[in-house]
Short mmCIF file of C-alpha atoms in Angstrom, two decimals:
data_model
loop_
_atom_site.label_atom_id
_atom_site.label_comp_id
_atom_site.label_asym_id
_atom_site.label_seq_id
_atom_site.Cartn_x
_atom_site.Cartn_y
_atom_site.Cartn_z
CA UNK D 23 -48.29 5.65 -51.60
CA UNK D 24 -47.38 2.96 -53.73
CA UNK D 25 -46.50 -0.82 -53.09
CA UNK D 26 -43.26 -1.86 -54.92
CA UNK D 27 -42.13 -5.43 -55.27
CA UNK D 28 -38.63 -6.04 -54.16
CA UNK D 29 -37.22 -6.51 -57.33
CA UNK D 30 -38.51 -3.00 -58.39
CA UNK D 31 -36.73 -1.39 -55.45
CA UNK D 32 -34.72 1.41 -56.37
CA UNK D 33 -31.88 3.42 -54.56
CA UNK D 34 -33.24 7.17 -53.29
CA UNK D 35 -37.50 5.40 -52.97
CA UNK D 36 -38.67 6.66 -49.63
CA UNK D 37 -40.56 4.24 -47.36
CA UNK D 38 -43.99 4.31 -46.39
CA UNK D 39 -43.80 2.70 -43.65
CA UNK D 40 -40.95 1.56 -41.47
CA UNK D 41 -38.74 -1.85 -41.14
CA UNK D 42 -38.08 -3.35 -37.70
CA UNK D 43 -35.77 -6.61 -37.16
CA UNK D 44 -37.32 -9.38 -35.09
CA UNK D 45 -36.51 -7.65 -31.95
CA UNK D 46 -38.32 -4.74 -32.48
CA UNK D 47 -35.14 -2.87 -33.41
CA UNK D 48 -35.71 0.02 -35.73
CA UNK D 49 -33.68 -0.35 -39.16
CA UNK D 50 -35.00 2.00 -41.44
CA UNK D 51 -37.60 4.72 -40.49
CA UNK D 52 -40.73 6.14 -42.51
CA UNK D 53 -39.26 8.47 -45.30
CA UNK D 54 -35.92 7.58 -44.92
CA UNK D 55 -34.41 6.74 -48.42
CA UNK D 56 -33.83 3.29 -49.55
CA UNK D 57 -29.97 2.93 -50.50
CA UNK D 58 -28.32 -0.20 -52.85
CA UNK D 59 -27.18 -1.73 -49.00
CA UNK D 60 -30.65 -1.46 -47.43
CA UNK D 61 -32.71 -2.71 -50.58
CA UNK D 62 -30.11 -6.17 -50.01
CA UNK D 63 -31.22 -6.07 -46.50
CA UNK D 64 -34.75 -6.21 -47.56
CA UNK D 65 -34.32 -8.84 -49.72
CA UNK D 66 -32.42 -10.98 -47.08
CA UNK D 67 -35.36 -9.85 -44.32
CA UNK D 68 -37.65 -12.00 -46.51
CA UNK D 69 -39.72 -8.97 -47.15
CA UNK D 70 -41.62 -9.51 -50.83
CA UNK D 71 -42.30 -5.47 -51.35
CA UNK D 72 -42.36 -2.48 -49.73
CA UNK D 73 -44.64 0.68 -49.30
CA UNK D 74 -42.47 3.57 -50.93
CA UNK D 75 -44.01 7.36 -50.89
CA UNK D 76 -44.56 9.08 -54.35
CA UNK D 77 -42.24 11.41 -55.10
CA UNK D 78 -43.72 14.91 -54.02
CA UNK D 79 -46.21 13.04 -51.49
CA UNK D 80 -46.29 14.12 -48.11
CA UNK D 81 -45.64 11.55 -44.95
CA UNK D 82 -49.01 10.42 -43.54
CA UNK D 83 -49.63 11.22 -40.23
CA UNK D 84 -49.27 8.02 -37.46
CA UNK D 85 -50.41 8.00 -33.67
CA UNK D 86 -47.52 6.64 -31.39
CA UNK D 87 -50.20 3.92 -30.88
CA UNK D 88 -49.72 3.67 -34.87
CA UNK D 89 -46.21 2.96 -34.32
CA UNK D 90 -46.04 0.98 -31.61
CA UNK D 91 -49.15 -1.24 -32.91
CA UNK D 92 -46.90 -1.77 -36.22
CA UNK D 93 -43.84 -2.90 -34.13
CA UNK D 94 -45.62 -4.79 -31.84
CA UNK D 95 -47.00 -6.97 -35.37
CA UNK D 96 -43.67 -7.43 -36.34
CA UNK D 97 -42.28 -8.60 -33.54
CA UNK D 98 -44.89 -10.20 -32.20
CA UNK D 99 -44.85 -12.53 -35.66
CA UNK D 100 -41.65 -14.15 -34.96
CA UNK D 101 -42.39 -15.57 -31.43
CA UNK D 102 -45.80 -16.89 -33.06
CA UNK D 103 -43.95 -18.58 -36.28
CA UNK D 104 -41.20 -20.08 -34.15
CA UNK D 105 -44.04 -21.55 -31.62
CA UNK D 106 -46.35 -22.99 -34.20
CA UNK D 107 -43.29 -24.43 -35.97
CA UNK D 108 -42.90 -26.13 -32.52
CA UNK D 109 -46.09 -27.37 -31.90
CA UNK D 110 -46.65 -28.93 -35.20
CA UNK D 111 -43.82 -30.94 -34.67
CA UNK D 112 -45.27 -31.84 -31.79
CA UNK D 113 -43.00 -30.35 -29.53
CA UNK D 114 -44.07 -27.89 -26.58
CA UNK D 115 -43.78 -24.05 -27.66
CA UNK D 116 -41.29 -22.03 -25.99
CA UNK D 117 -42.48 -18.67 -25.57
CA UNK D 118 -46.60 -18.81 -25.63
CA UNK D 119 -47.42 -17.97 -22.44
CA UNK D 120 -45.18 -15.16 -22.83
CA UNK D 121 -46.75 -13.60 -25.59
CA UNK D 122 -50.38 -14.10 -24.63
CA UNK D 123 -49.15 -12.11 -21.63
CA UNK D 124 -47.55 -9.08 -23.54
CA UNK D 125 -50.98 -9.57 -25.64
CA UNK D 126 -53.25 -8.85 -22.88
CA UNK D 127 -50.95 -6.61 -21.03
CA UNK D 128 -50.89 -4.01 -24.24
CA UNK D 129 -54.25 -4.88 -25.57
CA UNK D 130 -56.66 -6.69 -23.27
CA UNK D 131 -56.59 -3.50 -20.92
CA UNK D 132 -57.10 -0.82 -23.11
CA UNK D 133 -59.40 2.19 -21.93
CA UNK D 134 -59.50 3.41 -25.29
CA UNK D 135 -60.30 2.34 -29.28
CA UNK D 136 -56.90 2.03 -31.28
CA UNK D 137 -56.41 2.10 -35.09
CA UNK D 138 -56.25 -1.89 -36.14
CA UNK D 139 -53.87 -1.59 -39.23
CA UNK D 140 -53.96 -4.60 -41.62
CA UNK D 141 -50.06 -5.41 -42.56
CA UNK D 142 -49.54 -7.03 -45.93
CA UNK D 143 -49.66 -11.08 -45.73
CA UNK D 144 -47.56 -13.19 -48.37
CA UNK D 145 -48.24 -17.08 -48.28
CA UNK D 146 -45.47 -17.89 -46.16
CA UNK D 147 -46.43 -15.51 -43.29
CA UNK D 148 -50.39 -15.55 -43.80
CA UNK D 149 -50.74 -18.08 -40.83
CA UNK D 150 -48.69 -16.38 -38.03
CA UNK D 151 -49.92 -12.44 -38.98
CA UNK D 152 -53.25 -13.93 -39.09
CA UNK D 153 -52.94 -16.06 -35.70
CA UNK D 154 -51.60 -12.55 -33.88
CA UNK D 155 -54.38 -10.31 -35.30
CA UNK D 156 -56.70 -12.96 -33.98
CA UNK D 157 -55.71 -12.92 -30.70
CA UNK D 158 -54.85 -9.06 -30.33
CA UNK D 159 -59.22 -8.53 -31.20
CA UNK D 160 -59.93 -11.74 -29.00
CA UNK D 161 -57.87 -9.64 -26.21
CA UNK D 162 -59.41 -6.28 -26.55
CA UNK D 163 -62.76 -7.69 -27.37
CA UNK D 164 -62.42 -9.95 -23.89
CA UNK D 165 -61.93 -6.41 -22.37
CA UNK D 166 -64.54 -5.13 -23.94
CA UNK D 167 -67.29 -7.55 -22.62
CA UNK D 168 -65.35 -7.57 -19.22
CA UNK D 169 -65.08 -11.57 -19.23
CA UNK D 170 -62.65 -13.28 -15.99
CA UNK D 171 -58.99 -12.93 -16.37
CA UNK D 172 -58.60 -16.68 -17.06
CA UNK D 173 -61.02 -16.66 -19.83
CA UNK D 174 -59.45 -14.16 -21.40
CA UNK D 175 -56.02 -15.72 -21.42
CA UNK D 176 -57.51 -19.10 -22.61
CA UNK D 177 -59.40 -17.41 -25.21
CA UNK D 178 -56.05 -15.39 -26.67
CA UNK D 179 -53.80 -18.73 -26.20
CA UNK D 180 -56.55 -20.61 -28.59
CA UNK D 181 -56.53 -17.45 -30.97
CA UNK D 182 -52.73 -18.21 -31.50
CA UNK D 183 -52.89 -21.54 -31.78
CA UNK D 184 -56.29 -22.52 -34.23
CA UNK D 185 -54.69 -22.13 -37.29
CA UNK D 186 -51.64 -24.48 -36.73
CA UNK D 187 -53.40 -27.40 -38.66
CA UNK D 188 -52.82 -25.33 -41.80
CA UNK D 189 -49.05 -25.46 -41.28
CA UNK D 190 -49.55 -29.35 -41.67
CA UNK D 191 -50.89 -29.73 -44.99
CA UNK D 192 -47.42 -30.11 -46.75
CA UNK D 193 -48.74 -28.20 -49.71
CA UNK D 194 -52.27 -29.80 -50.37
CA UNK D 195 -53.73 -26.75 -50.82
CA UNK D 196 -52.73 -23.08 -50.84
CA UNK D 197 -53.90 -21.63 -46.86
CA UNK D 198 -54.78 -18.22 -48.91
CA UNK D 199 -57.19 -19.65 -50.57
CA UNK D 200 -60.79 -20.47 -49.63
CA UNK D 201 -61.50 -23.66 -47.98
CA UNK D 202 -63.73 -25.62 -48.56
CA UNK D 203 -65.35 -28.22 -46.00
CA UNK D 204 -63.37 -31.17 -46.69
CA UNK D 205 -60.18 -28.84 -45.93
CA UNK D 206 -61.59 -27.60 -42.82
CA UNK D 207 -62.15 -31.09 -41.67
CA UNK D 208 -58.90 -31.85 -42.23
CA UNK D 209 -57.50 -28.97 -40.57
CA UNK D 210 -59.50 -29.55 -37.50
CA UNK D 211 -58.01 -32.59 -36.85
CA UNK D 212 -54.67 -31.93 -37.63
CA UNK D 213 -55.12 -29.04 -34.95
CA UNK D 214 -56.53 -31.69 -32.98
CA UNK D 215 -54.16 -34.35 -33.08
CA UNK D 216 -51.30 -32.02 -32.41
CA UNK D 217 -52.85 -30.39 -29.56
CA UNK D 218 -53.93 -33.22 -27.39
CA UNK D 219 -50.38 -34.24 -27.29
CA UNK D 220 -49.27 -31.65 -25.87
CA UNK D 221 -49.71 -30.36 -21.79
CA UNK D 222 -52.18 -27.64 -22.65
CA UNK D 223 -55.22 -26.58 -20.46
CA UNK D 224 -58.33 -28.49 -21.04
CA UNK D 225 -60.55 -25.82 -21.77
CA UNK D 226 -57.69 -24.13 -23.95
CA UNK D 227 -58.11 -27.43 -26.12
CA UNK D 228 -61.97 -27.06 -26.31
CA UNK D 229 -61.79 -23.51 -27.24
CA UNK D 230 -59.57 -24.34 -30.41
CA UNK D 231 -61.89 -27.66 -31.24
CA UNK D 232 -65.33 -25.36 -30.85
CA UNK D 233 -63.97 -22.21 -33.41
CA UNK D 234 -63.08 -25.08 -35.28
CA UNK D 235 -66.48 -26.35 -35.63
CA UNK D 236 -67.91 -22.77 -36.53
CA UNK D 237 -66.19 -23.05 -39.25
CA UNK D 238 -67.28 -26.30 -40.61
CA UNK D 239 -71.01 -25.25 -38.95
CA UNK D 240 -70.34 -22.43 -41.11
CA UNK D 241 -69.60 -24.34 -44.26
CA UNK D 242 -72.48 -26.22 -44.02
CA UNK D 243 -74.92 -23.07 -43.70
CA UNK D 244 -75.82 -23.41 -40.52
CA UNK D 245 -76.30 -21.47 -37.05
CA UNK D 246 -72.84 -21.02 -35.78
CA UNK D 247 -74.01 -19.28 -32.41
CA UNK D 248 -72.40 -20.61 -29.26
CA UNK D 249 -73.42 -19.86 -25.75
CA UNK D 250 -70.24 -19.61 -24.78
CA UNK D 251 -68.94 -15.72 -24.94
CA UNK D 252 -64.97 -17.04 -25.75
CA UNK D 253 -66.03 -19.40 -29.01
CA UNK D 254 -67.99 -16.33 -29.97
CA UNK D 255 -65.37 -13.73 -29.44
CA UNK D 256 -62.99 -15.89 -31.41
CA UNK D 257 -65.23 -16.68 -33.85
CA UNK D 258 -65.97 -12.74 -34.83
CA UNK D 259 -62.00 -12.41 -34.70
CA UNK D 260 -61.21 -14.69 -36.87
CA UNK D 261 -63.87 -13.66 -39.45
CA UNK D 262 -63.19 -9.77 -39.35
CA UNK D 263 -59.16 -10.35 -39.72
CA UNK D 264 -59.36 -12.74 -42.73
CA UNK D 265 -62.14 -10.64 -44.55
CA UNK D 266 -59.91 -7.66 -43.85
CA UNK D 267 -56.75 -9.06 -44.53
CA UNK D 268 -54.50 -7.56 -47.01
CA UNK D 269 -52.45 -10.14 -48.83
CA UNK D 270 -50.29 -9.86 -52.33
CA UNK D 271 -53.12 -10.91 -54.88
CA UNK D 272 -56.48 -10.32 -53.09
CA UNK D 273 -58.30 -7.00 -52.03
CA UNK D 274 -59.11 -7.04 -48.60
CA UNK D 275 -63.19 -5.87 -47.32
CA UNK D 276 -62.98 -2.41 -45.94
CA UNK D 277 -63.31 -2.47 -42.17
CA UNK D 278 -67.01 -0.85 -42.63
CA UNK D 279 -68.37 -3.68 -45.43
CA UNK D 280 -66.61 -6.19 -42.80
CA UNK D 281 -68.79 -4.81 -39.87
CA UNK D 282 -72.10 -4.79 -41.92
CA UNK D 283 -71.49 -8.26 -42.83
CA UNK D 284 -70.75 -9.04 -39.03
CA UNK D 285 -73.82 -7.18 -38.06
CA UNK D 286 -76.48 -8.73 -40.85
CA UNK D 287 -75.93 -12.17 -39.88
CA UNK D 288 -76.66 -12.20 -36.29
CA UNK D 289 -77.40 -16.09 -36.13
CA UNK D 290 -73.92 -16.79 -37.27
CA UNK D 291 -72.08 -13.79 -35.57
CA UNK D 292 -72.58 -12.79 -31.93
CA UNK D 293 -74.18 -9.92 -31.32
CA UNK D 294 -73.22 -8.96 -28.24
CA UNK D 295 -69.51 -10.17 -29.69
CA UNK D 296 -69.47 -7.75 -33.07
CA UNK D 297 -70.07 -4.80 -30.13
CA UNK D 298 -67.63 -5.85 -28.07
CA UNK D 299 -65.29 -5.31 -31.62
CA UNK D 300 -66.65 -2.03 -32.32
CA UNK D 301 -66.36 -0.44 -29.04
CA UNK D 302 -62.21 -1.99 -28.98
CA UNK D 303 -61.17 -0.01 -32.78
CA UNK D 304 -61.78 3.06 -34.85
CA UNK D 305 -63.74 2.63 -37.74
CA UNK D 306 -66.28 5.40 -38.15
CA UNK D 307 -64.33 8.33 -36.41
CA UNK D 308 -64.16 12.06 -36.71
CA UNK D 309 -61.65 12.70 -39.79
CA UNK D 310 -62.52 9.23 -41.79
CA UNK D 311 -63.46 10.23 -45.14
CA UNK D 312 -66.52 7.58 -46.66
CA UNK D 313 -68.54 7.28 -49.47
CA UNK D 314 -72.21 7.63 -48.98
CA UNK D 315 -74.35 5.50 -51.07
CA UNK D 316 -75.45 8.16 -53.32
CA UNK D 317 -72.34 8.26 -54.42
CA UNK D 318 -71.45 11.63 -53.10
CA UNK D 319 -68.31 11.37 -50.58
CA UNK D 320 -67.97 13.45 -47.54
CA UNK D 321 -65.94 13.58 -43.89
CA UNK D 322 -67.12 12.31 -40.44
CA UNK D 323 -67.25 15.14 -38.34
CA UNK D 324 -68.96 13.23 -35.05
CA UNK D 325 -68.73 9.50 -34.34
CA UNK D 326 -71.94 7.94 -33.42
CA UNK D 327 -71.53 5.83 -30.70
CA UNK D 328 -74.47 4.06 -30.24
CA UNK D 329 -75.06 3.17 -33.68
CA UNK D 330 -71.58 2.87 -35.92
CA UNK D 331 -73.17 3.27 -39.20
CA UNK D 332 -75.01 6.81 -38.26
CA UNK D 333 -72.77 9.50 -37.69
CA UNK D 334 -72.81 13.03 -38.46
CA UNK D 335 -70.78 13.35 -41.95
CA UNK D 336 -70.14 16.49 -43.98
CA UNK D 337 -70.60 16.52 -47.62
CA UNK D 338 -67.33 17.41 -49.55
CA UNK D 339 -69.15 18.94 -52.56
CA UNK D 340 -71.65 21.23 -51.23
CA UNK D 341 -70.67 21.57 -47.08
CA UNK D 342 -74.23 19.91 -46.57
CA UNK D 343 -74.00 18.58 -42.96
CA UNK D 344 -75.82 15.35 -42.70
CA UNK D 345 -76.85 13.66 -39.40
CA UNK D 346 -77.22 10.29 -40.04
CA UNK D 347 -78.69 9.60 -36.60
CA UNK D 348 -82.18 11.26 -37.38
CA UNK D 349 -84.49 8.30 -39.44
CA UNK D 350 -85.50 11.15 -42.12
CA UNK D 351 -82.23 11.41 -43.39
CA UNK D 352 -81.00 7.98 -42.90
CA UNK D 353 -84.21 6.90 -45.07
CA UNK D 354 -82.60 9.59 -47.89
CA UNK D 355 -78.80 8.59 -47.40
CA UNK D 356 -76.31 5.52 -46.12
CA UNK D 357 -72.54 5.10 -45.50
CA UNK D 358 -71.56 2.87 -48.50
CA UNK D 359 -68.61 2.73 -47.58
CA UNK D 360 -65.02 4.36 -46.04
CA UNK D 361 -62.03 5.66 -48.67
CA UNK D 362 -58.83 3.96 -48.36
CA UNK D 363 -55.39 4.69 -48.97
CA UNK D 364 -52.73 2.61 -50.86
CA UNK D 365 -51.55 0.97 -47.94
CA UNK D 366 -55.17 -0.30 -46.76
CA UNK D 367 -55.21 2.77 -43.88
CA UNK D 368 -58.87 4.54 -43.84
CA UNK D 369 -58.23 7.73 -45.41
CA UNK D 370 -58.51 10.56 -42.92
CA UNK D 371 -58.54 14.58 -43.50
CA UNK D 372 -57.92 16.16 -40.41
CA UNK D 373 -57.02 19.61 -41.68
CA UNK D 374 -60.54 20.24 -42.92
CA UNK D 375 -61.49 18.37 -39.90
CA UNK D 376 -60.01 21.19 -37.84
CA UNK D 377 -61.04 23.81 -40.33
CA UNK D 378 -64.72 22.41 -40.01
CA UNK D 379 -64.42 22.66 -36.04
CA UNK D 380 -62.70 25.48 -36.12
CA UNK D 381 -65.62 27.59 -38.01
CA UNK D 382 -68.24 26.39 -35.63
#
């Protein structure tokens, strides 16, 4: 799978990946063909490049929780641009509550792990697909650690709304980039000056000021540990999406490097928080193909679920099984890292999944 910019679209390219309109409305399906009319469509949709399938390459394999996740992104982005447009005008948002709801209703309930897909982030859109990752973790992660229904829905409204000081620097610096702590003071009061304005709950308001000052904590090098479960449930959200963020110039973390990271620095991160993100999405399931830090590469075969970075993982090059539970051969071999496709999805091989399951 390739990613082509729009200007290198060509008639008879098959997507990788399919286009919905802001109501969720499918336009053009995975490996449908792009024609001269739809490539003008894509260029009016705003869209700065697609992800088009290589000639004699096969269509990857998506869940319907694949599909619906991806549609739910897309549709979900518009509500959140249109509100934080709103509210940094300093005018009350129109559809928030809404949204939080649908938020928690198709992700802060879950009784299962789903597939968190990164979609590609330009600098016009970076704030709003970041803001709706944000609060999608903070709602499945809220699940996870079984917090009250009204701290959940505080904690998802302040996931949407913490990154609306960004939409009022007017250009003073690029909100891709690294910022340093000057820029996250300012941010945090923009955020704040906007928000106690407007007729939001109390402790939505110090949720929002608190991630705020993880970051700056953060900045500084110090402890960013609260003792409050929401600031920390944010503050892992926020950190995961943005290292694992897939934008136009930047290569994102892989979801594993991004958990190890979360995981080392336990007086910054939550503890109790980075499990609560690990038991809500896939990462280190049967089928994931990863590179082990002897360079060899091999397949996950059985998920470890006590300890994410141990599984059981068969070696591609000689059929060794390794279980990376027992201490003897963890001291001998570590998951470096997971193998990715173009389009930032882990790479999975279920045939020789099944082939492996199906000879034992």
């Amino acid at each position: 799978m390739l990613f082509v910019r729009v200007d290198d679209l060509k008639p008879g390219m098959r997507l990788g990946k399919p286009i919905y309109n802001k109501s969720g409305v499918l336009l053009h399906d995975r490996n449908s063909k792009l024609t001269a009319q739809s490539i003008y469509g894509v260029k009016n949709f705003g869209l700065f490049g697609l992800y088009i399938l290589e000639p004699a390459e096969p269509l990857p394999p998506m869940t319907e929780d694949d599909i619906q996740f991806e549609r739910f992104q897309t549709v979900s982005v518009f509500s959140i641009r249109d509100d934080l447009k709103l509210i940094a005008a300093g005018k009350e948002p129109k559809t928030l509550d809404w949204l939080v709801n649908v938020i928690i209703k198709n992700y802060g309930r879950l009784d299962r792990k789903i597939n968190f897909v990164q979609n590609l982030r330009s600098a016009d859109d970076y704030v709003y697909k970041h803001s709706l990752n944000v609060a999608i973790l903070t709602a499945m992660m809220c699940n996870a650690m079984k917090v009250p229904l009204s701290v959940q829905i505080n904690a998802v409204k302040a996931a949407v709304l913490h990154d609306v000081g960004q939409l009022m620097i007017n250009g003073e610096f690029n909100h891709l980039a690294e910022l340093d702590l000057n820029q996250k003071m300012l941010v945090r009061k923009n955020v704040n000056d906007v928000i106690q304005k407007l007729d939001f709950d109390v402790t939505l308001k110090q949720n929002v000021l608190k991630l705020h000052e993880c970051l700056i904590e953060e900045e500084k090098g110090n402890s960013t540990l609260s003792d409050d479960d929401a600031i920390n449930i944010l503050y892992v959200a926020h950190t995961y999406d943005k290292l694992t963020a897939m934008t136009s110039y930047t290569e994102p973390t892989s979801e594993i490097m991004a958990i190890r990271e979360l995981m080392d620095r336990e007086r910054r991160y939550s503890p109790k928080a980075v499990n609560a993100l690990i038991r809500s999405i896939n990462i280190m399931t049967p089928g994931v193909c990863v590179e082990l830090a002897n360079k060899k590469k091999g397949l996950v075969i059985t998920e470890n679920k006590e300890s994410i970075m141990r599984p059981i993982v068969l070696c591609f090059d000689n059929n060794e099984v390794l279980d990376l539970s027992s201490d003897i051969v963890y001291s001998e071999v570590q998951i470096y890292d997971v193998m990715k496709t173009m389009d930032n999805r882990i790479k999975m091989d279920y045939d020789l999944l099944k082939q492996y399951s199906g000879d034992k």
